Structures are given as structure tokens and as C-alpha cells.
Amino acid sequence: MRPNPHETTKNPNIALTGPYGSGKSSIIQSFLKKYRRPALHISLAAFFPEADSEGGEVSRQEIERSILQQMLYGADANKLPLSRFKRIQSPGFGAMFKSLYIVLGVPAIWYVFQHREGIIDGSFFIPFALSNGVNLGVFAFAVIFLWVTLHHFYVVSFGLSLKSISLKDVEIKPTHDDQASILNRHLDEIIYFFQSTNYDLVIIEDIDRFNDAEIFVTLREINSLVNKNAGVKRTIRFLYALRDDMFVNTERTKFFEFIIPVIPIINTSNSIDMVLKQGSRLQLDGRLDRQFLREVSRYLNDLRLIQNIFNEYAIYVANLEADGESLLDANKLLAILIYKNVYPSDFEQLHRGAGNLAKILNRQEELIRLGEATYRAEITELERRLEVAERQTPSGLRELRQIYSMALIEKLSANVISVSHDQRTWTALPQLLNHDVFEKLIEAPRLFQRHANGNQQAVDVSKLQSEVNSPKPYLQRKKEIESKAADEKDKSLRKIRDLREKVTALRTTKLKELLRLNADHVQDLFENFGENGELARFLILEGHLDDTYYQYTSLFHSGRLSPNDNKFLIQIRAFSTPEPSFSIDNPKEVIAEMRDEDFRQSYVLNVKLVDTLLSNRSRYFDQMQMLFEYLSSEFYNCEDFFDAYYTSGRHVVDLVSGLVKACKALVPTVIASPNNIGSSSFHVDLA
């Protein structure tokens, strides 16, 4: 349906409203492709960094100045010859004729000046015929040249304005110089602009970022004055791209005659589709984990941001993996680029070891100490509980005996001094609780009681246990108490053992686990990320951002480390153990780059590294101790390394000798090994 022209003229101020990232700019770009008439596009995005900085505010005059500059300087300077805003004009093809005209005009003026007396008395024009054509032609050309020159200076004078005159301490300025609104001050320039150009649509974007509603009042007034001007023969429309919350309640209807709402095409619920679409566009689906994409997409609801992240991802992959090897974790690389685009300032500071992420990474040692303290406190508490439980078990059995003893005494007659279950072993009542035959007395269906005068009498106690506890007999209850105590003790001992292993493994624990263990101590760091802090929490606590970030933020250059050395370090930082025969070119430099805890892990099981450690025992004494501790504790898991080292290692005897000292049970362990090659190899050396 085509719009009614009479209706559209009533809508000179149009608003395109929608939330941030809803696609307003995309709609405008699509519209301009089909819009056949000239349109002026004004964007105030250049002020964003200044407006978003701490304490940075953009004044209204700066905003208006930017609008005026983009309007006047966006048009061809030749179309605005009378404008007071002068710009450099590039000479066109006609400039050659103008220069020729001047070259001819100046001599013509000089020629006429030389014959001024003849011109005054009229002899210069005689005869007024073709034979005197040179004089007549030169005179006519000189007159025209002089007239055109004077006309040019006259027209140029229209663009001159008096700014100020200063005589030492005396200064004269025009009265309008102190006016607040720059647009109102230069209203004549704006009207002249529309009179001299063909623009009938002005698109203004990003003006809502400054939350200044007064600017819309000024623009509406200007639009009204331009459309009422007799020199403007067409309707000029202003189209604004705005947020929905720019105006309160019904205020926006006062500024705009027509409002077009924009329905967002992306939000947190469907952003996964946009993320997958970008991954498919760049053919990245195979390397990225679908679950990670699904989870991280909940924090991304800006299509332009998503597109830029994946565009950068493709560039980073092409440069970081120039040799064709895919050693880097694709998900971590994407996480780094998400962090780079969402927190650009913090990413910039990261290169200097500053910023929120750097502060979190720098707390790793502190978190390890806090984790050790936490685990040791748990161990101390478990040991205390274990000690208390061991004291309570006998007390529990004693209380159980007291219950059954009192029930038994109630069955006996008065003046009874002892009881027996077989009339041979008599137990005095004061000794009943701790006597060895207590359980036999409780289990017996009939007892014999003896009075102080020596008389004996049988007593039926067959219902004694059911009267105390009908479902469970005494022996079962005793067994349960002892079993519970034993189970609790075993459970506590297992937990203590697990906690001690965790203390030992803390040095090799991933950053995300350290942060989760000490969540209360890093809460303040996550709060520093601001309104997007939840995304940072997700990326860091899920392990997508950690201390291996440097592998994804800069190119590797061979120097002290070779490409192979760098690949080795990349793999161990990604918790992946390279093959024992992995080629290392500069083992000393690699050892220097490794952490102390790495030598307690399978990462140290490399032929070149072990050769270097064994060749300089004094320098690498601590690292060798950790190596032998790991080999002795994980012997069966190291047989691939033993086989590789026995084949190509240079210090086999030294390795075996050190292992014998570290592991006293090495010989039986080697003999019992299922690996025949490794067993025979070390068996020969041991022999």
C-alpha cells in the first residue's frame, strides 16, 4: 500500500524506536538502499568514548557543533559558495579555463590601461569597424573580465562575518556570540544548506546516548522553520533512531509526528541461533564446543558484537596457527575474544599486567595458600571429631549395658546379692555392669538369683530383651554401635586422606577450581567488571579464561624458545601430556618456563628434559627429587617413558640409580610389572 502524499507531509519528524542492538541501524541501511532520493546521514558515535569515560560529559554545544559540521561539510563545497564555513575546494576541469581566462584578462586590462587617453577621447574606437577589431575585442574582453572579477569579490563578501575586533584591552563581539544553541546561531546556514542542496531526508543516529531531551526541541524547531521557508520547495523530514526509554510516558509524542517501533531480532533466548550462524558462516562449527556456545550465548544479545567476535576469531586463528597445527584450544580463543570485545579496556590493561582479570590471575598464589589453610582446617576438625568419637564409643556401650542392667535388676527379688546363668559362675550385682559374663546373663532365658542368706531361686528373664527394645536384641544393638563407630572412623580417615591429597595437588589445580574453593575472597574482583560481571564470572569460573591467555593474545616469535618448545609448553598448560619422545630444542629454557608443580606431574616425562636434569644434578636438584618422587609413586603409569628413555636416553644408569634410592621396593615392582620390555630393560640395568 503506497503512502498518501498528503499524509506524509504531515510527518516531518519521525522516530525509529527500539532497544539497544535491536537492529535500528540495519533497518536504516536497508531503507537507504531502496531510497532513490538523496539523504543526509548524521551519526554522533564519535562522542561515545568521551561520554562513557569517568567524569566525561559531552556538552550540548559540542553535540550541536557535530550535527552542524556533518550537515554542512557533508555537501559539496561548490554547492554552498556563500557559506561562511569555508572548506578547501579541489580544482575541477573548468579550473584550466579559469586560469586561461585570468592569463588573458590581465594583459587585456594592462593593454586598455596603456591606451586610456585614446579611450577617453574616443580615438581608440575609430574606426568602429572590423579593421579595428583588435582594439574593440581587447576592450570588450577587458570590460567583461573586470566585471566578472568585481562580481566574484562581491559574492564572496556575502560569506564574510565579523568575529571580533581587538584593540589591546578593547574587544568587540557580535551579540549572538554568547547564545547557547549553535544550531540556532547558524540557522541561516542550515536554511541556505537545504536551499542549495537536494536533501529531503536527514537521518540522525546515536543522539539518544546523551540523554538530552532539549536537543530534540531545537531540532524540531529547525525542521519547522526549514519547511516553512519559501526558498525550500520540498518537505524536509528528520528521522531519528532512538531507544524506547529516551522519553518518559507520553513525552515522545510531543517531539515526533510518527513513531515506528522496531521488534528486536535477537535476545538472550535466541542468541544461540545467531552464534551458530556465525560459526557456520566461518566454518568453525567443528572446533567449537556446542555446549560452550549455547551457554555463552546467553550473555550476548547484540548481533553486531557477535559478528565482530567471530570475524576476529577467524583472523586470530589464521595468524596464531599459521603453521597449520591446531594446538590452541578453540573454545579458549573464542572466550578471549568475547572478553576482548565486551571488556575492551580491561583487555588493553591485561597486556600491561593490570586490570580486573590480571588481578584475579595474580591472586593464584594467595588462593593456593587459602585453599591449603581451608583443607588443613578441615583435617584438624576431622581429627578432633575422630578423637571424640573414639571416646564416645565405650561410653555408648556402657550406657547400653546400664539400660539392660537396670531392666535385669527389676526382674530380681529383694535382697538378691548375686546372679548366675549356670549356678557355677556367680556375679555380684555391683559388678554386673562390667563382668565378662554380662552378655550371657542378658541372653539367657532363665537366671538363678542368690539371697544374702544363701538361698537360691530361679528367675524367668526370657522377655527381658523384648521389654527393653522389642525389635532389636542386645547383641544386635551392641554390634550396631560398634559398627557405626568403625564406619565413622573409616569415613573420617578416608576423608582426611583425600584432603591431604588435595593439599598436595593444590599446586596443579586449575584456576577455576581455586576460585570456586575461595569464592568469598574474590567476590570483590568480579564486582569490578560492572554490569556485565556475570559474563566474566562464567568465563573465568568455567575455566575458559585462565593464566594461559597469553598464548591466544599475541604471536609467538622464535628466540630463546623454538616453535617445538612453545608447543610443548602450550600442551602442558592445557593439561595435556606430550609423548615422552616429543622433540624439545632448548630443554634448559623449557625447564625455566615450567612451574615447580609440573615436575610432580606426568609433564616431566620427556626424554630430553630428563637428560638435562640428570646431566646437571646440582643445578636441578629439587626438580630431580620431584621427578623421582613421581616415578616411584606412579611407576606402572610411567612404563612408556621408561621404554622410550631406555631406547634413546643418555643417562639410563643415573636414572635407575636415582630411582632405586627413591623407591626401596623398586626391584619387586619391576619384576611384577606386566610390561615385559620395560621389565627386562630395567632388570638388566639393575643386574
mmCIF file of C-alpha atoms in Angstrom, residues 236-418:
data_model
loop_
_atom_site.group_PDB
_atom_site.id
_atom_site.type_symbol
_atom_site.label_atom_id
_atom_site.label_comp_id
_atom_site.label_asym_id
_atom_site.label_seq_id
_atom_site.Cartn_x
_atom_site.Cartn_y
_atom_site.Cartn_z
ATOM 1 C CA ILE A 236 12.384 18.028 4.734
ATOM 2 C CA ARG A 237 11.987 15.087 7.114
ATOM 3 C CA PHE A 238 14.146 14.280 10.130
ATOM 4 C CA LEU A 239 14.398 10.577 11.002
ATOM 5 C CA TYR A 240 15.733 9.758 14.497
ATOM 6 C CA ALA A 241 16.969 6.336 15.675
ATOM 7 C CA LEU A 242 16.229 6.215 19.417
ATOM 8 C CA ARG A 243 15.933 3.932 22.407
ATOM 9 C CA ASP A 244 12.446 3.196 23.704
ATOM 10 C CA ASP A 245 13.234 4.680 27.108
ATOM 11 C CA MET A 246 14.554 8.011 25.790
ATOM 12 C CA PHE A 247 11.353 9.804 26.824
ATOM 13 C CA VAL A 248 9.138 9.272 29.840
ATOM 14 C CA ASN A 249 5.478 8.367 29.433
ATOM 15 C CA THR A 250 3.935 10.306 26.531
ATOM 16 C CA GLU A 251 6.667 12.920 26.104
ATOM 17 C CA ARG A 252 7.953 11.461 22.863
ATOM 18 C CA THR A 253 4.640 12.113 21.137
ATOM 19 C CA LYS A 254 5.320 15.836 21.638
ATOM 20 C CA PHE A 255 8.512 15.656 19.591
ATOM 21 C CA PHE A 256 7.577 13.233 16.800
ATOM 22 C CA GLU A 257 4.591 13.104 14.498
ATOM 23 C CA PHE A 258 5.161 9.459 13.614
ATOM 24 C CA ILE A 259 6.856 6.682 15.617
ATOM 25 C CA ILE A 260 7.971 3.378 14.085
ATOM 26 C CA PRO A 261 8.684 0.596 16.617
ATOM 27 C CA VAL A 262 11.458 -1.925 15.940
ATOM 28 C CA ILE A 263 10.947 -5.512 17.075
ATOM 29 C CA PRO A 264 14.339 -6.950 18.148
ATOM 30 C CA ILE A 265 15.532 -9.936 16.148
ATOM 31 C CA ILE A 266 17.888 -11.157 18.868
ATOM 32 C CA ASN A 267 17.746 -11.547 22.627
ATOM 33 C CA THR A 268 19.268 -13.797 25.270
ATOM 34 C CA SER A 269 16.834 -16.616 24.454
ATOM 35 C CA ASN A 270 17.591 -16.905 20.726
ATOM 36 C CA SER A 271 21.153 -15.557 20.546
ATOM 37 C CA ILE A 272 22.417 -19.142 20.266
ATOM 38 C CA ASP A 273 20.975 -19.256 16.742
ATOM 39 C CA MET A 274 22.959 -16.157 15.772
ATOM 40 C CA VAL A 275 26.126 -17.577 17.343
ATOM 41 C CA LEU A 276 25.750 -20.872 15.481
ATOM 42 C CA LYS A 277 25.021 -18.993 12.279
ATOM 43 C CA GLN A 278 28.262 -17.037 12.586
ATOM 44 C CA GLY A 279 30.191 -20.206 13.359
ATOM 45 C CA SER A 280 28.704 -21.860 10.292
ATOM 46 C CA ARG A 281 29.483 -18.811 8.141
ATOM 47 C CA LEU A 282 33.176 -19.031 9.018
ATOM 48 C CA GLN A 283 33.193 -22.850 9.016
ATOM 49 C CA LEU A 284 34.150 -23.040 12.693
ATOM 50 C CA ASP A 285 31.492 -25.479 13.896
ATOM 51 C CA GLY A 286 33.821 -28.468 14.090
ATOM 52 C CA ARG A 287 36.297 -26.934 16.533
ATOM 53 C CA LEU A 288 33.945 -25.151 18.934
ATOM 54 C CA ASP A 289 32.118 -26.973 21.682
ATOM 55 C CA ARG A 290 28.372 -26.711 21.132
ATOM 56 C CA GLN A 291 27.615 -26.655 24.865
ATOM 57 C CA PHE A 292 30.031 -23.770 25.413
ATOM 58 C CA LEU A 293 28.410 -21.822 22.571
ATOM 59 C CA ARG A 294 24.983 -22.473 23.999
ATOM 60 C CA GLU A 295 25.966 -21.289 27.468
ATOM 61 C CA VAL A 296 27.980 -18.215 26.486
ATOM 62 C CA SER A 297 25.327 -17.050 24.004
ATOM 63 C CA ARG A 298 23.021 -16.266 26.926
ATOM 64 C CA TYR A 299 25.267 -13.315 27.743
ATOM 65 C CA LEU A 300 25.420 -11.999 24.141
ATOM 66 C CA ASN A 301 22.406 -10.179 22.756
ATOM 67 C CA ASP A 302 23.971 -7.770 20.262
ATOM 68 C CA LEU A 303 24.207 -9.048 16.697
ATOM 69 C CA ARG A 304 26.981 -6.604 15.755
ATOM 70 C CA LEU A 305 29.011 -7.718 18.749
ATOM 71 C CA ILE A 306 28.579 -11.390 17.821
ATOM 72 C CA GLN A 307 29.597 -10.742 14.215
ATOM 73 C CA ASN A 308 32.702 -8.832 15.275
ATOM 74 C CA ILE A 309 33.728 -11.553 17.745
ATOM 75 C CA PHE A 310 33.624 -14.258 15.081
ATOM 76 C CA ASN A 311 35.317 -12.072 12.481
ATOM 77 C CA GLU A 312 38.193 -11.518 14.911
ATOM 78 C CA TYR A 313 38.193 -15.217 15.715
ATOM 79 C CA ALA A 314 38.825 -16.091 12.072
ATOM 80 C CA ILE A 315 41.696 -13.574 11.901
ATOM 81 C CA TYR A 316 43.290 -14.816 15.131
ATOM 82 C CA VAL A 317 43.105 -18.442 14.025
ATOM 83 C CA ALA A 318 44.698 -17.617 10.686
ATOM 84 C CA ASN A 319 47.625 -15.886 12.401
ATOM 85 C CA LEU A 320 48.127 -17.922 15.582
ATOM 86 C CA GLU A 321 48.014 -21.214 13.680
ATOM 87 C CA ALA A 322 49.924 -20.122 10.604
ATOM 88 C CA ASP A 323 51.861 -23.411 10.528
ATOM 89 C CA GLY A 324 48.634 -25.398 10.157
ATOM 90 C CA GLU A 325 48.782 -27.105 13.588
ATOM 91 C CA SER A 326 45.705 -26.771 15.781
ATOM 92 C CA LEU A 327 47.320 -26.825 19.221
ATOM 93 C CA LEU A 328 45.334 -23.966 20.694
ATOM 94 C CA ASP A 329 42.011 -24.569 22.409
ATOM 95 C CA ALA A 330 39.388 -23.101 20.077
ATOM 96 C CA ASN A 331 36.947 -22.511 22.930
ATOM 97 C CA LYS A 332 39.528 -20.611 24.972
ATOM 98 C CA LEU A 333 40.403 -18.475 21.966
ATOM 99 C CA LEU A 334 36.741 -17.600 21.469
ATOM 100 C CA ALA A 335 36.432 -16.823 25.194
ATOM 101 C CA ILE A 336 39.414 -14.456 24.976
ATOM 102 C CA LEU A 337 37.841 -12.633 22.040
ATOM 103 C CA ILE A 338 34.479 -12.372 23.813
ATOM 104 C CA TYR A 339 36.333 -10.882 26.780
ATOM 105 C CA LYS A 340 38.210 -8.538 24.395
ATOM 106 C CA ASN A 341 35.002 -7.220 22.820
ATOM 107 C CA VAL A 342 32.884 -6.965 25.961
ATOM 108 C CA TYR A 343 35.652 -5.591 28.208
ATOM 109 C CA PRO A 344 37.962 -3.770 25.740
ATOM 110 C CA SER A 345 39.508 -1.513 28.390
ATOM 111 C CA ASP A 346 40.312 -4.402 30.718
ATOM 112 C CA PHE A 347 41.747 -6.385 27.798
ATOM 113 C CA GLU A 348 44.050 -3.480 26.951
ATOM 114 C CA GLN A 349 45.248 -3.315 30.556
ATOM 115 C CA LEU A 350 45.845 -7.060 30.585
ATOM 116 C CA HIS A 351 48.802 -6.604 28.226
ATOM 117 C CA ARG A 352 50.419 -4.473 30.949
ATOM 118 C CA GLY A 353 49.588 -6.890 33.750
ATOM 119 C CA ALA A 354 46.797 -4.650 35.056
ATOM 120 C CA GLY A 355 43.005 -4.736 35.053
ATOM 121 C CA ASN A 356 40.408 -6.941 36.732
ATOM 122 C CA LEU A 357 41.371 -10.207 35.029
ATOM 123 C CA ALA A 358 45.050 -9.644 35.807
ATOM 124 C CA LYS A 359 44.185 -9.060 39.477
ATOM 125 C CA ILE A 360 42.325 -12.372 39.596
ATOM 126 C CA LEU A 361 45.227 -14.220 37.938
ATOM 127 C CA ASN A 362 47.716 -12.597 40.302
ATOM 128 C CA ARG A 363 45.821 -13.987 43.282
ATOM 129 C CA GLN A 364 46.559 -17.578 42.314
ATOM 130 C CA GLU A 365 49.316 -17.995 44.921
ATOM 131 C CA GLU A 366 47.132 -16.423 47.576
ATOM 132 C CA LEU A 367 44.266 -18.727 46.624
ATOM 133 C CA ILE A 368 46.558 -21.750 46.914
ATOM 134 C CA ARG A 369 47.556 -20.694 50.424
ATOM 135 C CA LEU A 370 43.930 -20.094 51.367
ATOM 136 C CA GLY A 371 42.981 -23.474 49.928
ATOM 137 C CA GLU A 372 45.722 -25.197 51.904
ATOM 138 C CA ALA A 373 44.561 -23.428 55.060
ATOM 139 C CA THR A 374 40.966 -24.477 54.382
ATOM 140 C CA TYR A 375 41.864 -28.124 53.816
ATOM 141 C CA ARG A 376 44.151 -28.236 56.859
ATOM 142 C CA ALA A 377 41.416 -26.715 58.993
ATOM 143 C CA GLU A 378 39.057 -29.475 57.784
ATOM 144 C CA ILE A 379 41.692 -32.110 58.565
ATOM 145 C CA THR A 380 42.147 -30.711 62.080
ATOM 146 C CA GLU A 381 38.397 -30.707 62.658
ATOM 147 C CA LEU A 382 38.036 -34.299 61.399
ATOM 148 C CA GLU A 383 40.867 -35.472 63.623
ATOM 149 C CA ARG A 384 39.213 -33.771 66.597
ATOM 150 C CA ARG A 385 35.889 -35.420 65.782
ATOM 151 C CA LEU A 386 37.616 -38.755 65.366
ATOM 152 C CA GLU A 387 39.192 -38.432 68.779
ATOM 153 C CA VAL A 388 35.852 -37.501 70.320
ATOM 154 C CA ALA A 389 34.143 -40.433 68.573
ATOM 155 C CA GLU A 390 36.721 -42.882 69.878
ATOM 156 C CA ARG A 391 35.979 -41.687 73.391
ATOM 157 C CA GLN A 392 32.225 -41.872 72.853
ATOM 158 C CA THR A 393 32.095 -45.480 71.623
ATOM 159 C CA PRO A 394 32.898 -47.054 75.016
ATOM 160 C CA SER A 395 30.527 -44.610 76.634
ATOM 161 C CA GLY A 396 27.787 -45.730 74.275
ATOM 162 C CA LEU A 397 28.344 -49.391 75.097
ATOM 163 C CA ARG A 398 28.376 -48.610 78.811
ATOM 164 C CA GLU A 399 25.065 -46.766 78.539
ATOM 165 C CA LEU A 400 23.604 -49.750 76.668
ATOM 166 C CA ARG A 401 24.721 -52.111 79.453
ATOM 167 C CA GLN A 402 23.279 -49.796 82.087
ATOM 168 C CA ILE A 403 19.879 -49.946 80.396
ATOM 169 C CA TYR A 404 19.811 -53.745 80.324
ATOM 170 C CA SER A 405 21.291 -53.989 83.836
ATOM 171 C CA MET A 406 18.502 -51.900 85.293
ATOM 172 C CA ALA A 407 15.920 -53.978 83.442
ATOM 173 C CA LEU A 408 17.513 -57.177 84.814
ATOM 174 C CA ILE A 409 17.612 -55.897 88.400
ATOM 175 C CA GLU A 410 13.914 -55.079 88.162
ATOM 176 C CA LYS A 411 13.298 -58.787 87.422
ATOM 177 C CA LEU A 412 15.154 -59.898 90.573
ATOM 178 C CA SER A 413 13.695 -60.249 94.073
ATOM 179 C CA ALA A 414 14.612 -58.056 97.014
ATOM 180 C CA ASN A 415 17.808 -58.772 98.967
ATOM 181 C CA VAL A 416 19.429 -60.544 95.991
ATOM 182 C CA ILE A 417 23.229 -60.169 96.134
ATOM 183 C CA SER A 418 24.333 -62.109 93.009
#
